[in-house]
XYZ file of C-alpha atoms in Angstrom:
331
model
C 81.477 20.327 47.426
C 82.868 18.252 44.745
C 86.179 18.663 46.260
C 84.760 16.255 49.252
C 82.087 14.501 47.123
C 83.053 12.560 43.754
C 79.397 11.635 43.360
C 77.275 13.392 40.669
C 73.721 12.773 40.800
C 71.140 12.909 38.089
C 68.980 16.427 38.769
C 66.138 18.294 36.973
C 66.383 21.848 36.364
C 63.416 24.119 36.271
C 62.765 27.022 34.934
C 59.558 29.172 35.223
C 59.947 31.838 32.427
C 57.262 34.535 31.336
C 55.892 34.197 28.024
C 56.078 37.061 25.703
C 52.268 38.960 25.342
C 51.916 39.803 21.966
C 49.624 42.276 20.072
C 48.026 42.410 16.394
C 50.973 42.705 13.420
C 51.151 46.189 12.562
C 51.638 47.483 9.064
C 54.742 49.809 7.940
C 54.257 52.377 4.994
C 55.048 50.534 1.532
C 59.037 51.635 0.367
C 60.181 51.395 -3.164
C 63.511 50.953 -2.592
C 66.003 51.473 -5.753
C 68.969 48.558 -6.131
C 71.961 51.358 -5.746
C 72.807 54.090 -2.961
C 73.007 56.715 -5.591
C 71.818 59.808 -6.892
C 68.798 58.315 -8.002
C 67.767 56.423 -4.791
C 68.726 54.478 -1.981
C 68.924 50.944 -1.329
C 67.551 50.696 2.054
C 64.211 51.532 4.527
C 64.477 53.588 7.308
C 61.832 52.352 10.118
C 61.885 54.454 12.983
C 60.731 52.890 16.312
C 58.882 53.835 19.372
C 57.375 52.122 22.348
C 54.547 51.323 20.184
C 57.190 48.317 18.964
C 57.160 46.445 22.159
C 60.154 46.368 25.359
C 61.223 43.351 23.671
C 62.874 42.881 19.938
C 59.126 42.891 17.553
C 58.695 40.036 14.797
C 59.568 41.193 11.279
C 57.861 40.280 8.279
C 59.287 41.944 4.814
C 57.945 41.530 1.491
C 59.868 41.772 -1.633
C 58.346 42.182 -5.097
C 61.422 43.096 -7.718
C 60.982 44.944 -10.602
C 63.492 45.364 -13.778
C 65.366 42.294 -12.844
C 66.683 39.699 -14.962
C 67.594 36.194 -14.703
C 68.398 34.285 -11.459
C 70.643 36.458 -9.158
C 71.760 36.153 -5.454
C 69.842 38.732 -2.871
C 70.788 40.276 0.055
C 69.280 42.059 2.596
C 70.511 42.681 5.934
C 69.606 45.106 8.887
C 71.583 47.883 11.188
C 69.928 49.781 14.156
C 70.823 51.857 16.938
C 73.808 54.952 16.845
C 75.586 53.086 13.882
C 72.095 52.440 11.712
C 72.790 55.421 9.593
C 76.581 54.528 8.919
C 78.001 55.507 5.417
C 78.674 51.737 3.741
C 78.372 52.673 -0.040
C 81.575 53.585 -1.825
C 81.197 54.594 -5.825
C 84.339 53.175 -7.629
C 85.013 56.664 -9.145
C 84.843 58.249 -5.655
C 88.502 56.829 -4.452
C 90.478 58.860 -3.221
C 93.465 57.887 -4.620
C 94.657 55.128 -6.871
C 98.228 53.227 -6.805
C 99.460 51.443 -9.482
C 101.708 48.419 -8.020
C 102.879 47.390 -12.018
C 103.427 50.404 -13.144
C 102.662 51.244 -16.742
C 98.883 51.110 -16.407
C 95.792 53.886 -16.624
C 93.526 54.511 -14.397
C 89.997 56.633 -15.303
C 86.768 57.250 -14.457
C 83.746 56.154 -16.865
C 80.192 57.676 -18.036
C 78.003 55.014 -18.187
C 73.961 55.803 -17.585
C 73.590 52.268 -16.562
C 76.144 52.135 -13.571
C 75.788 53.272 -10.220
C 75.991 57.195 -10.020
C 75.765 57.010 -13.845
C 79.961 56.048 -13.661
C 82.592 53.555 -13.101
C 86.164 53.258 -12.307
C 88.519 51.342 -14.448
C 92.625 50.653 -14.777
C 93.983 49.497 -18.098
C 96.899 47.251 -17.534
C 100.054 48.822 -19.699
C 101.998 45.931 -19.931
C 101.582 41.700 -19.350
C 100.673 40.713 -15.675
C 103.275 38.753 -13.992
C 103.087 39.664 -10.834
C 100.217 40.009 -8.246
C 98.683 42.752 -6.964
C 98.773 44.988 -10.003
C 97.164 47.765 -8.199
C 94.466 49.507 -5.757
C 91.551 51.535 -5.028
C 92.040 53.677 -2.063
C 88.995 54.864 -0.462
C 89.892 57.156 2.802
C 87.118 57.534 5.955
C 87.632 59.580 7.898
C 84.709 58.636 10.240
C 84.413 54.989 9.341
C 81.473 52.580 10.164
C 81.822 50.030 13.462
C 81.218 46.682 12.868
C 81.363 43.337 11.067
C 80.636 43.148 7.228
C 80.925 41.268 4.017
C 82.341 43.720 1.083
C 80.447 43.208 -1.792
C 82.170 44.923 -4.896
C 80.376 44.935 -8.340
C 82.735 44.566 -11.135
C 83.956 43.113 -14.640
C 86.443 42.528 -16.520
C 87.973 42.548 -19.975
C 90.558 40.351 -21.180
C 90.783 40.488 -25.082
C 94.325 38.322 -26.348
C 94.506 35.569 -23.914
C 91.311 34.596 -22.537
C 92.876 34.478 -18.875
C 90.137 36.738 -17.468
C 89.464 33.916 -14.677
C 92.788 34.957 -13.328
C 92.107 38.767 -13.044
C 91.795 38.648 -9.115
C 89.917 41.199 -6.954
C 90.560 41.349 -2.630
C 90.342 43.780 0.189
C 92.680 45.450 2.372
C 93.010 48.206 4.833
C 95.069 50.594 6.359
C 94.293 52.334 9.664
C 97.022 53.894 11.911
C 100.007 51.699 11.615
C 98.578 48.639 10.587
C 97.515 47.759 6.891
C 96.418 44.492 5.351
C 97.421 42.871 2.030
C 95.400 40.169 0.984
C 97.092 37.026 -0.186
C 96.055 34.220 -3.076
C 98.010 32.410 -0.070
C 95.269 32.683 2.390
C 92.447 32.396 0.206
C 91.877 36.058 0.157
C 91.756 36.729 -3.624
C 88.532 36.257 -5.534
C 87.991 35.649 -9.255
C 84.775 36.659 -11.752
C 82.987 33.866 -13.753
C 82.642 35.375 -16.908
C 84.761 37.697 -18.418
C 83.161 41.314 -19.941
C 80.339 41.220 -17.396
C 79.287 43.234 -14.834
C 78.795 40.982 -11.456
C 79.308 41.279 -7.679
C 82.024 39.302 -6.192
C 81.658 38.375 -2.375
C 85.261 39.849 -1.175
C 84.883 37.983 2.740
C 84.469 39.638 6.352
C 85.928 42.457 7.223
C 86.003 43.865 10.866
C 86.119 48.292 11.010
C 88.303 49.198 13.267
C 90.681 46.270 12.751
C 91.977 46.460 16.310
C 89.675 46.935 19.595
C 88.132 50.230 20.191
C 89.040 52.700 23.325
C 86.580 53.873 25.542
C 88.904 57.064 25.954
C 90.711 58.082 22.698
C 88.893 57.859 19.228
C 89.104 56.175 16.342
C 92.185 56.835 13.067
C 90.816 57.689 9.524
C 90.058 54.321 7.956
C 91.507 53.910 4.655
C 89.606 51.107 2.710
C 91.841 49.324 0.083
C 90.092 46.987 -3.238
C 93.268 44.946 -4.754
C 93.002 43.537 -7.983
C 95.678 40.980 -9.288
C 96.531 39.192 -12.704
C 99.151 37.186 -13.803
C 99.609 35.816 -17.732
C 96.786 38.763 -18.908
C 97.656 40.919 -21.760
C 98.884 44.837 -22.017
C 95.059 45.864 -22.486
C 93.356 44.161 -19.754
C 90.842 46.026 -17.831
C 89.883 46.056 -14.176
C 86.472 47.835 -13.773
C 84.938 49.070 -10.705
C 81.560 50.388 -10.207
C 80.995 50.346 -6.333
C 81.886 48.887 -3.160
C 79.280 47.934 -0.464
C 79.558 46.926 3.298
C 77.098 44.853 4.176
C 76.554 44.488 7.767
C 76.610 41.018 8.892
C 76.452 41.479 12.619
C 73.019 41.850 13.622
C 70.984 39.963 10.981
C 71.297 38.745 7.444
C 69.530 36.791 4.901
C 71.023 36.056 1.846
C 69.536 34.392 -1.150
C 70.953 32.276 -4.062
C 69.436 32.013 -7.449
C 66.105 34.385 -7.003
C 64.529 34.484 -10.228
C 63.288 37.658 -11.408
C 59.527 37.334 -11.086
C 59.908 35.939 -7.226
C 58.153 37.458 -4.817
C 59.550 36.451 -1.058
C 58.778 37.150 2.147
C 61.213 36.857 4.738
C 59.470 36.023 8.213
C 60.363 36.783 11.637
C 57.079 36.814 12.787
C 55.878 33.203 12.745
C 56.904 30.693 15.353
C 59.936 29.182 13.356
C 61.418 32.001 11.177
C 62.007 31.040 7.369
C 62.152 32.818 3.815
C 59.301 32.039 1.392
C 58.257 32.299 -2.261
C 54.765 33.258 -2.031
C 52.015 34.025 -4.987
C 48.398 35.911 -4.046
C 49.603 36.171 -0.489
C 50.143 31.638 -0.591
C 53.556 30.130 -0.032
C 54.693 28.343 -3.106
C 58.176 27.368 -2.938
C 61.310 27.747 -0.603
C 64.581 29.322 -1.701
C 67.975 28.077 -0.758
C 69.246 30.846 2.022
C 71.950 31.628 4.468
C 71.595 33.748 7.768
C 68.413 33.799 9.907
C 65.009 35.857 9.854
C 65.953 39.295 12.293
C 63.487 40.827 14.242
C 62.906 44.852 14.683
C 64.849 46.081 17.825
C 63.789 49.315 19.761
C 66.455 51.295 18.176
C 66.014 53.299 14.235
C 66.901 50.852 11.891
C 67.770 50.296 8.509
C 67.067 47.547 6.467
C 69.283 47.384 2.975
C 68.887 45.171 0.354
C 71.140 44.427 -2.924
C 70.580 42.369 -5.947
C 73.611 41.114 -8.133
C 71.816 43.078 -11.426
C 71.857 46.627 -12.474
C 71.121 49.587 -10.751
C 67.535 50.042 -12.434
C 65.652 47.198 -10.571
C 63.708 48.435 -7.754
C 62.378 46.050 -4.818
C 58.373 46.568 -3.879
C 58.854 46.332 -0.141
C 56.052 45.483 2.546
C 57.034 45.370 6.101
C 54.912 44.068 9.290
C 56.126 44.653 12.415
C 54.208 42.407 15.381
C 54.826 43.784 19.313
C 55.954 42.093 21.975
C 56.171 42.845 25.788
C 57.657 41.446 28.438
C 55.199 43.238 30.634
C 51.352 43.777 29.881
């Protein structure tokens, strides 16, 4: 006992551990999958699983050929599975709920637009100068709401004519659920800003956890009401907020996400070889490597759902092809 003994002494630890047996890489049906969860298509592959897949988590190899992209854009793709792989995470900006207008004085309306999401968008027209922060809200109520840990990606734009001051049109995410609601704060580093002004782009609004507070084993869950904030301060009467969706990625059982993808790239992310990575491949040969956060996932035994998003417009569609290899613990 150390309590008697001081003494440590040097020691080897071994460890006699079964390898996995694996078996040939299986193909998956070719999905087109469309770059909005829409009328028009979905942005995400449903891969249902059986035994066939293994007793242990199977390597995952996806191909991605995009088509109708443009310029270099940031890609993500992330996976759910199990009960919660068919969760609701894709919210149309002119599907709130309700709208509250902090300032006062300002417009809200919904858009036609054949080249948005759901062929519409949301927007607010400020009524008078912004000199206070936030001007107003999107409120988008659940009343069953996804479990889980995501990043809430909104694509929007703004519009600031007189002043130029469109880098200080804000956007940031709050919540209400029971009694407890969340404001964010340009104090914590919650408030996000565009790059360009008049241009449609996805802003990265942080990590959100649904439901904010631990879950019960005994009593359910309170209607989840999802908040988007936008802020200004120094803009003119006309500004315009515009909102064309808001998407929960999930973040908390695998995501890869990809910076400056080009749109002819072809990639492959791969779980399947001995040290996961993301390619650029040509005629089936790896040519380049993009910059990436997140790791390679694998294919549990649960249904899963594999989404992916591309900061561009709804109309590009991603050429996916998906290997799955088993493995088993026992053979």
């Amino acid at each position: 006992l150390l309590s008697q003994n001081k003494m440590v002494l040097d020691a080897v630890l071994s460890l006699e551990c079964k390898p996995f047996g694996f078996y040939t890489a299986q193909d998956i049906a070719q999905a087109t999958i469309e770059n909005a969860d829409d009328g028009a298509g979905d942005n995400y592959q449903d891969i249902t699983t059986s035994e066939s897949y293994g007793d242990v988590p199977a390597g995952l190899y996806i191909k991605i050929d995009q088509s109708g992209a443009t310029g270099s854009k940031k890609l993500w793709v992330a996976k759910r599975s199990g009960a919660r792989y068919n969760d609701t995470l894709w919210y149309e900006g002119e599907g709130a709920t309700s709208t509250t207008d902090t300032l006062t004085g300002g417009t809200f309306a919904n858009v036609a637009d054949a080249a948005r999401s759901n062929g519409n968008y949301a927007r607010y027209t400020s009524g008078s100068a912004g000199t206070t922060a936030p001007i107003g809200r999107w409120n988008f109520s659940i009343a069953t709401p996804p479990r889980g840990e995501f990043r809430v990606l909104a694509m929007i734009r703004v519009v600031e004519t007189t002043f130029n001051e469109y880098a200080g049109m804000g956007w940031g995410i709050g919540y209400s659920y029971g009694v407890k609601t969340k404001t964010p704060t340009t104090a914590l580093g919650e408030v996000y800003y565009p790059s360009v002004n008049n241009t449609w782009q996805i802003l990265d609004l942080g990590l959100i956890t649904i439901p904010p507070v631990a879950e019960s084993d005994i009593a359910g869950n309170s209607a989840y009401e999802l908040r988007l904030y936008f802020f200004g301060n120094g803009v003119d009467a006309a500004s315009r907020w515009e909102l064309d969706y808001v998407f929960l990625l999930p973040v908390d059982e695998g995501v890869v996400i990809l910076d400056s993808i080009a749109a002819d790239d072809i990639l492959a992310i791969d779980a399947i070889s001995e040290t996961p990575n993301v390619f650029k491949i040509s005629g089936g040969l790896v040519t380049d490597y993009p910059s990436y956060l997140g790791t390679p996932f694998t294919l549990g035994r649960g249904n899963t759902r594999i989404y992916f998003l591309r900061d561009d417009v709804p109309a590009v569609t991603f050429t996916v092809d998906t290997k799955y290899e088993p493995r088993f613990l026992v053979i």
